[in-house]
PDB file of C-alpha atoms in Angstrom:
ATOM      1  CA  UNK A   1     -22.445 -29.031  -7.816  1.00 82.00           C
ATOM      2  CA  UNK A   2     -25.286 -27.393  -5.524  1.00 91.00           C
ATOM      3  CA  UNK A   3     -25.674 -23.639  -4.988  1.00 91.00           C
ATOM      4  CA  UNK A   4     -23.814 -23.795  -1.481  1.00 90.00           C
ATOM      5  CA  UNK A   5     -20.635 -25.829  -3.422  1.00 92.00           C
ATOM      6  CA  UNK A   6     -20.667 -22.739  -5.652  1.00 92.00           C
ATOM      7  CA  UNK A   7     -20.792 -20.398  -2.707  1.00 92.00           C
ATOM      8  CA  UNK A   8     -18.212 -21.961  -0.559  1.00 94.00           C
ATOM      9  CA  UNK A   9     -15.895 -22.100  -3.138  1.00 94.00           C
ATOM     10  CA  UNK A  10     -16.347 -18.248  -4.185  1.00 95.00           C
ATOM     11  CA  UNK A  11     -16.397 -16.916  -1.257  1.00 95.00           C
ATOM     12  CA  UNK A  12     -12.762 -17.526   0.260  1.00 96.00           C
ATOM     13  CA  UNK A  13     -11.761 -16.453  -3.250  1.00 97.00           C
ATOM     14  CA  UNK A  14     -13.103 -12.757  -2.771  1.00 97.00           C
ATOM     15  CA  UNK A  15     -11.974 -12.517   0.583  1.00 97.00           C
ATOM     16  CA  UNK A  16      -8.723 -13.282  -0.446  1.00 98.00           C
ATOM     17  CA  UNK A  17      -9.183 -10.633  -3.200  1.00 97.00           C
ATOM     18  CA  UNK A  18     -10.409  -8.078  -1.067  1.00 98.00           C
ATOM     19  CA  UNK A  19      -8.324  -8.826   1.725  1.00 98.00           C
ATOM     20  CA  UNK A  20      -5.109  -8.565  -0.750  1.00 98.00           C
ATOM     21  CA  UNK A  21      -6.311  -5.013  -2.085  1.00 98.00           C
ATOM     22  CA  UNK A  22      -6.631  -3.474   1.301  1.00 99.00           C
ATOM     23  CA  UNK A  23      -2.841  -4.998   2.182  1.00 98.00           C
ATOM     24  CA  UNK A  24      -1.764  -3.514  -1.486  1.00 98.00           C
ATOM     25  CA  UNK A  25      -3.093   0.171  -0.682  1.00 98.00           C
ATOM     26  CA  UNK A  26      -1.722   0.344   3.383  1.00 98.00           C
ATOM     27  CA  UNK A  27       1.672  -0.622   2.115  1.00 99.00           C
ATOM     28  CA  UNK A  28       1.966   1.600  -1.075  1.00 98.00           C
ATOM     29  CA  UNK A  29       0.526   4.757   1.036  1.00 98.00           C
ATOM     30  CA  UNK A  30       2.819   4.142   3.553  1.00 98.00           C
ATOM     31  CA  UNK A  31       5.643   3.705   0.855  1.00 98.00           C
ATOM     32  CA  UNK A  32       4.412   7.120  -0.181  1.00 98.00           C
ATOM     33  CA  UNK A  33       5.089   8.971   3.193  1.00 97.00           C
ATOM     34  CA  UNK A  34       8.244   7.775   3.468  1.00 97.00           C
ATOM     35  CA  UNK A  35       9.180   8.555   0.100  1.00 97.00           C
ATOM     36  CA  UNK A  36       7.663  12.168   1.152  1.00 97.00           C
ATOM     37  CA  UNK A  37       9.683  12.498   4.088  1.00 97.00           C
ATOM     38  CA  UNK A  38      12.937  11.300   2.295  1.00 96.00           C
ATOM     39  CA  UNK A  39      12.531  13.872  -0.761  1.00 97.00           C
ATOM     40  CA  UNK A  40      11.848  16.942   2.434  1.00 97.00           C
ATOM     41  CA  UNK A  41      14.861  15.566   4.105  1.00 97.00           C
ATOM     42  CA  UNK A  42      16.850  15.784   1.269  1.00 96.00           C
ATOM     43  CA  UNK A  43      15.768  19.282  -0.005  1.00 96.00           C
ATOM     44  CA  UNK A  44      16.669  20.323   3.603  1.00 96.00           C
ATOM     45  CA  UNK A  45      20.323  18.736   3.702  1.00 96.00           C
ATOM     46  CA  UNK A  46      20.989  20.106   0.145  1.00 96.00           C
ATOM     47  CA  UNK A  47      19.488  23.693   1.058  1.00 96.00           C
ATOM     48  CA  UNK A  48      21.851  23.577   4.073  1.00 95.00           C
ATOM     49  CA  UNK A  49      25.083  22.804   2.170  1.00 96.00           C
ATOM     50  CA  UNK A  50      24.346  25.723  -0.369  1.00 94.00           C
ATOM     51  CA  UNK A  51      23.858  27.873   2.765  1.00 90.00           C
ATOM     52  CA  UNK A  52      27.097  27.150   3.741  1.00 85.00           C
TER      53      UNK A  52
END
């Protein structure tokens, strides 16, 4: 195999990688905020109830 073979077939491959890392880190930050959100939403409904 020649230097381009090599290249073309390496190539796609760290796209791929690089492509799947940025996917990985949008969805687990966005998994984060939610999870932030959830955990104020619930400290507010539970600080409400002992309120009451």
């Amino acid at each position: 195999m020649e230097n381009k073979d090599w290249v073309l077939l390496f190539v796609p491959i760290m796209f791929n990688g690089i492509l799947v890392f940025v996917f990985q880190k949008v969805i687990t930050n966005k998994i984060d905020h939610k999870k932030k959100r959830y955990l104020l939403r619930d400290e507010v409904v539970i600080l409400f109830w002992k309120k009451l």
